[in-house]
XYZ file of C-alpha atoms in Angstrom:
516
model
C -0.442 0.611 -12.584
C -3.425 -1.305 -13.471
C -6.531 0.340 -13.682
C -10.248 -0.274 -11.719
C -13.331 -0.041 -13.549
C -16.230 -0.123 -12.776
C -18.417 -1.577 -15.667
C -21.608 -3.458 -13.747
C -22.857 -3.570 -10.473
C -20.023 -4.252 -8.449
C -16.046 -3.223 -9.340
C -13.807 -5.708 -11.477
C -10.341 -5.208 -11.406
C -8.482 -5.845 -14.138
C -4.792 -7.532 -14.604
C -4.516 -7.344 -10.676
C -4.198 -10.099 -7.762
C -7.332 -10.716 -5.621
C -7.518 -10.390 -1.721
C -7.590 -14.213 -0.939
C -4.098 -14.607 -3.797
C -2.117 -12.015 -1.581
C -2.672 -13.554 1.674
C -1.598 -16.701 -0.098
C 1.315 -15.773 -1.960
C 1.970 -13.626 1.945
C 1.663 -17.404 3.397
C 4.405 -18.976 1.184
C 6.314 -16.684 2.453
C 5.684 -16.643 5.291
C 8.349 -17.484 7.209
C 9.743 -14.444 8.751
C 6.344 -13.964 10.448
C 7.542 -16.218 12.914
C 10.228 -14.039 13.436
C 10.723 -11.097 16.512
C 8.693 -8.492 14.906
C 5.483 -10.323 16.419
C 2.360 -9.374 17.420
C 3.279 -5.132 15.321
C 4.656 -6.842 12.190
C 1.813 -9.622 12.262
C -1.059 -7.057 12.569
C 0.194 -4.366 10.353
C 0.556 -7.162 7.766
C -3.268 -8.243 8.597
C -4.658 -5.480 8.754
C -3.373 -3.997 4.584
C -4.945 -7.722 3.876
C -8.839 -7.779 5.179
C -10.906 -8.065 2.542
C -13.412 -4.887 2.517
C -17.036 -5.215 3.134
C -19.682 -2.760 3.118
C -20.750 -1.053 6.385
C -23.632 1.310 7.512
C -23.607 4.711 7.975
C -24.788 7.219 11.488
C -25.075 11.036 11.898
C -22.836 13.043 14.021
C -23.055 16.777 15.065
C -26.654 16.826 14.993
C -25.666 19.282 17.710
C -24.969 21.309 14.618
C -26.895 23.540 12.224
C -24.839 23.382 8.662
C -25.471 25.783 5.677
C -24.299 24.298 2.665
C -20.910 22.548 4.253
C -17.811 21.648 1.841
C -15.287 20.636 3.759
C -14.370 19.157 7.656
C -10.720 19.261 8.560
C -8.900 19.501 12.008
C -5.757 21.947 12.763
C -3.101 19.515 14.020
C -2.181 21.454 17.262
C -3.493 18.471 19.727
C -6.918 19.737 20.342
C -8.654 17.730 18.728
C -11.493 20.458 17.464
C -13.112 20.349 13.679
C -13.735 22.933 11.474
C -16.364 22.831 8.556
C -16.340 24.872 5.404
C -19.923 26.632 4.157
C -20.365 27.931 1.186
C -21.783 30.771 1.505
C -18.448 32.127 3.352
C -18.589 30.791 6.833
C -15.915 28.183 9.032
C -17.480 26.813 12.119
C -14.834 25.516 14.535
C -16.679 21.643 16.433
C -15.697 20.703 19.652
C -17.072 16.892 19.619
C -16.604 16.429 23.612
C -18.107 19.755 24.743
C -21.298 19.216 22.030
C -20.690 23.037 21.018
C -19.638 24.700 18.442
C -18.201 28.631 17.548
C -18.530 30.739 14.390
C -14.439 30.426 13.455
C -14.892 33.215 11.013
C -17.307 34.989 8.733
C -16.108 35.829 5.542
C -19.493 35.775 3.854
C -19.228 39.837 3.144
C -15.664 39.257 0.473
C -17.435 35.753 -0.629
C -19.011 35.188 -4.281
C -21.165 31.907 -3.262
C -23.625 32.895 -6.104
C -21.904 31.210 -9.734
C -22.610 27.617 -9.321
C -19.837 26.401 -7.566
C -18.066 29.431 -6.369
C -18.112 29.796 -2.381
C -15.536 29.660 0.200
C -13.514 25.970 -0.672
C -10.834 25.302 0.978
C -9.209 25.466 4.384
C -5.370 24.195 5.476
C -3.458 25.130 8.613
C 0.025 25.696 8.422
C 1.638 22.676 9.806
C 2.950 24.683 12.676
C -0.260 26.401 13.344
C -0.037 25.895 17.123
C 2.933 28.287 17.156
C 2.148 30.142 14.951
C -1.134 31.027 14.258
C -1.173 30.903 10.515
C -4.598 29.676 8.188
C -4.796 29.640 4.798
C -8.296 29.277 3.318
C -9.325 29.383 -0.851
C -12.676 31.320 -2.492
C -14.067 32.772 -4.826
C -13.665 36.658 -4.833
C -17.088 38.798 -5.869
C -15.672 39.548 -9.913
C -14.617 35.917 -10.497
C -11.229 35.680 -8.964
C -10.245 32.168 -7.513
C -8.313 33.242 -4.101
C -5.942 31.760 -1.939
C -5.761 33.888 1.044
C -4.230 33.561 4.834
C -5.219 34.843 7.810
C -3.729 34.836 11.827
C -5.207 34.378 14.861
C -7.699 36.475 17.323
C -6.242 37.333 20.812
C -9.816 34.641 21.074
C -8.359 30.563 20.523
C -11.535 30.122 18.414
C -11.660 32.953 16.278
C -9.683 33.574 13.068
C -9.072 37.167 12.533
C -10.397 38.268 8.796
C -8.940 41.788 8.947
C -5.488 40.079 8.917
C -6.275 38.546 5.485
C -3.040 38.036 3.017
C -3.774 37.530 -0.280
C -1.449 34.597 -1.571
C -2.811 34.534 -4.987
C -5.567 34.599 -7.367
C -6.758 33.302 -10.754
C -8.970 34.396 -13.077
C -11.699 32.379 -13.924
C -13.555 32.865 -17.300
C -16.960 30.946 -16.439
C -18.825 29.705 -12.635
C -17.969 25.864 -12.972
C -14.714 24.084 -12.204
C -13.051 26.077 -9.851
C -11.700 23.210 -8.267
C -10.532 25.429 -4.532
C -8.958 22.215 -2.153
C -6.102 23.833 -0.403
C -3.930 20.875 1.316
C -0.327 21.356 2.974
C 1.565 18.330 1.994
C 4.167 16.065 3.926
C 6.909 18.600 2.935
C 5.736 21.683 3.826
C 4.014 23.296 1.156
C 0.847 24.251 0.146
C -1.091 22.383 -2.761
C -3.597 24.187 -4.707
C -6.143 22.432 -6.726
C -7.593 24.196 -9.783
C -10.806 23.092 -12.524
C -9.946 23.910 -16.280
C -11.936 27.016 -16.429
C -15.174 25.357 -16.818
C -18.528 25.868 -18.743
C -17.710 22.239 -20.968
C -15.535 20.179 -23.481
C -12.681 22.301 -22.180
C -14.184 25.400 -24.114
C -11.457 27.079 -23.087
C -8.327 24.994 -24.021
C -6.564 25.052 -20.628
C -6.513 21.441 -20.232
C -3.129 20.951 -22.182
C -1.799 23.871 -21.640
C 0.550 24.554 -18.836
C 1.242 28.231 -19.864
C -1.688 28.644 -17.254
C -2.367 28.004 -13.605
C -5.876 26.539 -14.537
C -6.303 22.010 -15.098
C -3.586 21.828 -12.584
C -2.728 21.262 -9.035
C -0.361 23.376 -7.588
C 2.432 23.448 -4.893
C 4.125 26.603 -3.851
C 6.129 27.222 -0.726
C 4.623 29.343 1.620
C 6.772 30.419 4.380
C 9.538 31.872 1.838
C 8.701 34.638 -1.623
C 9.849 35.470 -4.177
C 10.163 38.470 -5.637
C 7.040 39.706 -7.243
C 5.037 36.744 -5.282
C 3.192 36.231 -1.808
C 5.173 33.036 -2.389
C 7.956 30.873 -3.466
C 7.926 28.217 -6.306
C 10.104 25.346 -4.669
C 13.357 24.378 -6.526
C 12.353 21.187 -7.012
C 8.641 21.561 -8.945
C 8.527 19.570 -12.384
C 8.893 23.089 -14.700
C 11.309 24.813 -12.631
C 14.180 26.412 -14.715
C 11.954 25.616 -18.456
C 12.002 27.656 -21.594
C 8.595 27.463 -23.335
C 6.349 29.807 -20.875
C 5.114 27.269 -18.772
C 3.925 28.025 -15.247
C 6.354 26.731 -12.560
C 3.631 27.057 -9.522
C 2.463 23.259 -11.850
C 3.080 19.490 -9.797
C 0.118 18.344 -12.330
C -1.486 19.166 -14.698
C -4.105 17.655 -17.516
C -6.888 17.374 -14.438
C -10.269 19.195 -15.893
C -11.494 19.649 -12.506
C -9.809 17.841 -8.938
C -12.926 18.759 -6.120
C -10.912 17.083 -3.111
C -7.575 15.756 -2.771
C -5.715 14.438 -0.043
C -2.411 13.108 1.479
C -2.172 9.317 2.782
C -0.861 10.535 6.409
C 1.172 7.460 6.564
C 2.955 6.878 2.699
C 2.284 10.496 1.280
C 1.007 9.414 -1.422
C -1.491 12.288 -3.087
C -4.814 10.957 -3.767
C -7.707 13.187 -6.120
C -10.817 12.230 -7.563
C -11.069 14.339 -10.852
C -14.709 15.176 -11.826
C -15.764 13.335 -15.691
C -17.511 15.416 -18.634
C -20.355 13.094 -19.982
C -19.110 9.855 -19.626
C -16.684 8.681 -16.320
C -15.110 10.274 -12.973
C -11.825 8.824 -11.565
C -9.157 8.888 -9.425
C -5.870 9.440 -9.704
C -2.502 9.264 -7.443
C -0.687 12.549 -8.286
C 3.087 12.625 -9.351
C 5.167 15.391 -9.530
C 4.985 16.531 -13.574
C 2.327 14.224 -14.001
C -0.703 14.831 -17.268
C -3.789 13.484 -16.159
C -5.347 13.435 -19.774
C -7.798 15.978 -19.768
C -8.939 17.246 -22.264
C -7.330 14.325 -24.864
C -8.789 11.339 -22.237
C -12.006 11.228 -19.748
C -10.981 7.952 -17.391
C -9.884 5.141 -19.588
C -11.052 6.081 -22.166
C -10.546 9.253 -25.683
C -12.246 12.253 -24.907
C -12.955 12.372 -28.868
C -12.679 9.007 -30.016
C -9.112 8.600 -30.628
C -5.506 9.044 -30.478
C -5.062 9.065 -26.472
C -2.884 6.646 -26.282
C 0.212 7.941 -25.424
C 3.074 7.495 -23.039
C 3.346 11.273 -22.092
C -0.667 10.494 -20.434
C -1.050 8.779 -16.946
C -4.483 6.740 -16.268
C -6.598 6.979 -12.966
C -6.427 4.189 -10.119
C -10.084 3.656 -10.951
C -13.033 5.349 -12.920
C -16.376 4.240 -13.152
C -19.084 6.029 -15.878
C -22.726 7.578 -15.420
C -24.768 4.191 -14.265
C -22.747 4.750 -11.216
C -22.759 8.984 -10.330
C -22.159 11.384 -11.948
C -19.305 13.774 -9.983
C -16.371 12.091 -7.552
C -15.619 13.311 -4.737
C -12.242 12.297 -3.730
C -11.415 11.051 -0.116
C -8.929 9.741 2.014
C -6.693 6.900 3.048
C -8.271 5.551 6.251
C -5.640 5.196 8.864
C -7.920 6.155 12.341
C -8.574 3.347 14.868
C -11.991 3.153 15.222
C -12.406 0.984 12.375
C -9.328 -1.819 11.496
C -10.896 -3.919 8.420
C -10.476 -0.235 7.006
C -6.787 0.738 7.505
C -4.821 1.643 4.399
C -7.977 1.645 1.957
C -8.504 4.984 -0.048
C -12.443 6.001 0.684
C -13.876 8.120 -1.691
C -17.886 8.635 -3.209
C -20.338 11.045 -6.134
C -21.913 13.645 -4.981
C -24.926 12.705 -6.954
C -25.606 9.368 -6.229
C -23.954 9.032 -2.805
C -22.708 5.686 -3.348
C -19.361 5.303 -1.400
C -16.293 2.851 -2.581
C -13.335 1.313 -0.804
C -10.329 0.393 -2.322
C -7.011 -0.676 -1.866
C -3.870 -0.337 -3.774
C -0.081 -1.613 -3.379
C 1.444 1.052 -5.282
C 1.123 -0.734 -9.200
C -2.414 -2.174 -9.197
C -5.500 -2.119 -7.436
C -6.530 -5.229 -5.051
C -9.522 -5.080 -3.774
C -12.219 -2.798 -3.693
C -16.167 -2.439 -2.767
C -19.324 -0.218 -2.741
C -18.684 0.382 0.980
C -22.103 2.164 1.871
C -24.116 4.305 0.042
C -25.097 8.375 1.819
C -28.677 9.675 1.911
C -27.379 13.043 1.351
C -25.114 14.491 -2.081
C -21.551 13.768 -0.702
C -19.757 16.995 -0.729
C -16.627 16.225 0.954
C -14.647 13.898 3.119
C -13.170 15.019 6.548
C -10.283 13.510 8.480
C -9.632 15.023 12.079
C -7.189 14.984 13.968
C -7.179 11.223 15.239
C -7.400 9.919 11.907
C -11.071 8.958 11.597
C -13.034 9.778 8.849
C -16.583 12.258 8.351
C -18.643 12.350 5.267
C -20.281 15.735 4.374
C -23.196 16.028 3.427
C -24.395 18.554 0.939
C -27.510 19.036 3.185
C -26.050 19.748 6.418
C -25.188 16.367 7.515
C -22.347 14.603 9.038
C -22.099 10.633 9.144
C -19.151 8.197 10.015
C -18.974 4.727 9.697
C -19.812 2.380 11.937
C -18.139 -0.641 12.956
C -18.356 -4.307 11.176
C -19.740 -6.887 13.617
C -16.807 -8.161 15.414
C -14.182 -5.503 13.787
C -11.349 -4.893 16.697
C -10.047 -0.922 16.254
C -6.240 -0.635 15.414
C -4.507 -0.165 18.970
C -3.063 3.667 18.935
C 0.689 3.812 19.165
C 0.162 4.346 23.005
C -1.662 1.400 23.386
C 1.116 -0.660 21.421
C 4.095 0.202 22.903
C 2.471 -1.010 26.105
C 1.920 -4.004 24.995
C 4.887 -4.650 23.553
C 7.550 -2.830 25.853
C 9.688 -5.478 27.981
C 10.888 -3.702 31.334
C 14.340 -3.681 31.392
C 15.124 -1.333 28.071
C 13.120 1.175 26.420
C 12.711 1.767 22.877
C 11.249 5.543 21.706
C 9.703 6.318 18.867
C 11.936 8.132 16.870
C 11.726 11.932 15.890
C 10.509 13.656 13.561
C 8.014 10.789 12.321
C 7.346 10.998 9.085
C 10.804 12.220 8.062
C 13.156 12.986 5.169
C 15.981 12.791 4.477
C 16.918 11.593 8.852
C 15.598 10.256 12.414
C 16.935 9.955 15.496
C 15.976 6.807 17.130
C 16.695 7.278 20.799
C 16.987 3.740 23.391
C 17.986 2.434 26.948
C 18.910 -0.458 28.922
C 18.731 -0.666 32.163
C 21.423 -3.750 32.231
C 24.460 -3.846 29.543
C 24.335 -6.394 27.187
C 24.383 -7.533 23.326
C 22.158 -5.442 21.613
C 20.905 -4.658 17.778
C 18.786 -1.633 16.025
C 17.365 -2.955 12.972
C 15.349 -1.363 10.230
C 12.567 -3.477 8.580
C 10.573 -2.875 5.352
C 7.150 -3.336 5.302
C 7.418 -7.163 4.049
C 9.813 -8.262 6.621
C 13.139 -7.520 4.902
C 15.934 -6.744 6.621
C 17.169 -3.319 4.900
C 19.446 -1.283 8.184
C 22.134 -2.454 10.714
C 22.737 1.114 12.448
C 24.190 -0.724 15.368
C 25.032 -4.195 17.074
C 26.612 -5.641 20.087
C 28.241 -4.513 23.330
C 25.577 -1.907 24.757
C 26.653 -0.634 28.390
C 23.351 0.151 30.769
C 22.031 4.025 29.702
C 21.072 5.582 27.070
C 21.712 5.430 23.235
C 20.954 6.596 20.147
C 21.613 6.547 16.409
C 19.676 7.476 13.787
C 18.763 6.585 9.772
C 19.771 8.644 6.870
C 16.624 7.124 4.357
C 19.619 4.211 3.074
C 20.278 0.698 3.056
C 23.040 -1.275 3.992
C 24.797 -0.573 0.836
C 24.147 2.807 0.948
C 21.289 3.343 -1.409
C 18.393 4.969 -1.473
C 14.903 3.178 0.872
C 11.646 4.244 -0.821
C 9.366 6.308 0.640
C 7.084 4.581 2.965
C 6.320 2.811 6.656
C 9.061 1.420 8.356
C 9.448 -1.173 11.156
C 12.099 -0.974 13.147
C 13.956 -3.248 15.825
C 15.916 -3.466 19.186
C 17.021 -6.656 20.144
C 18.698 -7.376 23.689
C 18.980 -10.221 25.852
C 15.583 -8.666 28.017
C 13.756 -9.247 24.956
C 12.160 -7.368 22.159
C 10.956 -4.356 21.118
C 9.316 -3.047 17.454
C 8.128 0.257 16.200
C 7.001 2.147 13.490
C 7.761 5.691 10.973
C 7.623 6.377 7.825
C 10.406 7.493 5.375
C 8.546 9.892 3.609
C 8.986 10.936 -0.101
């Protein structure tokens, strides 16, 4: 992984290709772009290589009076509703289309927001919320424990029933800062929980490199099952399961000072986190299973206490910046919406103090482009993502913003629009299900007349991965399955894939995502 460091007024890439070089390389190898993948694949490749450029913000939801907002999210239930978490202990439900808001939860009696970084800090809807109504919150309680709880919906579909609270996890906090508080469900259905190092300064309580504590970590738990004595279960594939050193088996990653905000890329499943620094550097990390991110040995790319951090077991950040650019990083999201075509696939993050907002592109190995994207008039407490993948900037002063399109910027077609544009008459290729998936997805297609046909899987670079069907197909419905392997039976890497139906009547292509 090549680092990106902000050393001056503009980000400096160390040892990575420029966007122009990448585009030139793609052009040199681009014979495959003339194949039957056509418009869809060309659009995917083009959007992934568009140079990043600064843009403006506009204020939204000005009909809502917010009190110290910390988080914006959605329920994933198809309703399009937006939920905003307020630090004192309330959650507001916003219907942007009809311009109204309601109190979804008032938990102020239980939430302790008086310390510096305490309060109602996190909200996550169960992946099956539409059918089970399960909601999870993260907050600091009166005697200053970090608590994660589950609540159920009331008979009112716009009201969470606080009386149903069931405590999932509590962790004692030795100080009033570095409480973390972010919670989110991953594409694997597990609940991920961020916790800081216990607060004060300079890792006073020495939790950063102590995996026998839950502090200074991102945890991963299963809230659909229960282990003896716990209100959750520990997934069998967590990195420290079965260890003989009393390391906490809930830990997914560690060595984090305060992972205030993290998010999953809804396409690739990658876990991105902003880890708040001590006195010199803020950092952006790609979180991996069992990763040690170095606190209190390193801060950003530098040794925290002078030397001794050149260790193979410590992971470097993807990006870092110093005090001339900000004082407290706020992790964001990889943009996967439709309004801003030039931003698709870029990770957006910012700084609470300076209001700077950056965007970067990462190819899985190195940063390939970065830009100072915008400046926020408000302190940035969080970024938020709605159900359509559109991004918002959450201002701690109560203002919410979104990015404006650039002049001439084209929106990304929705899946329905893509299919209408690409689907020839005489046959139909349906969206694979489930999608995203792991390990197996099913592809249905139909043909009005008998004809030779084939179903082929391609990776995002246009390389053939697997032929699922080839030969004569009679009229009617057909079905194949892909188990995430190539023609030699090897496991395919997680990521975006394209599947193509070729018939005598024409060609149709769709996208799918193989999860980790």
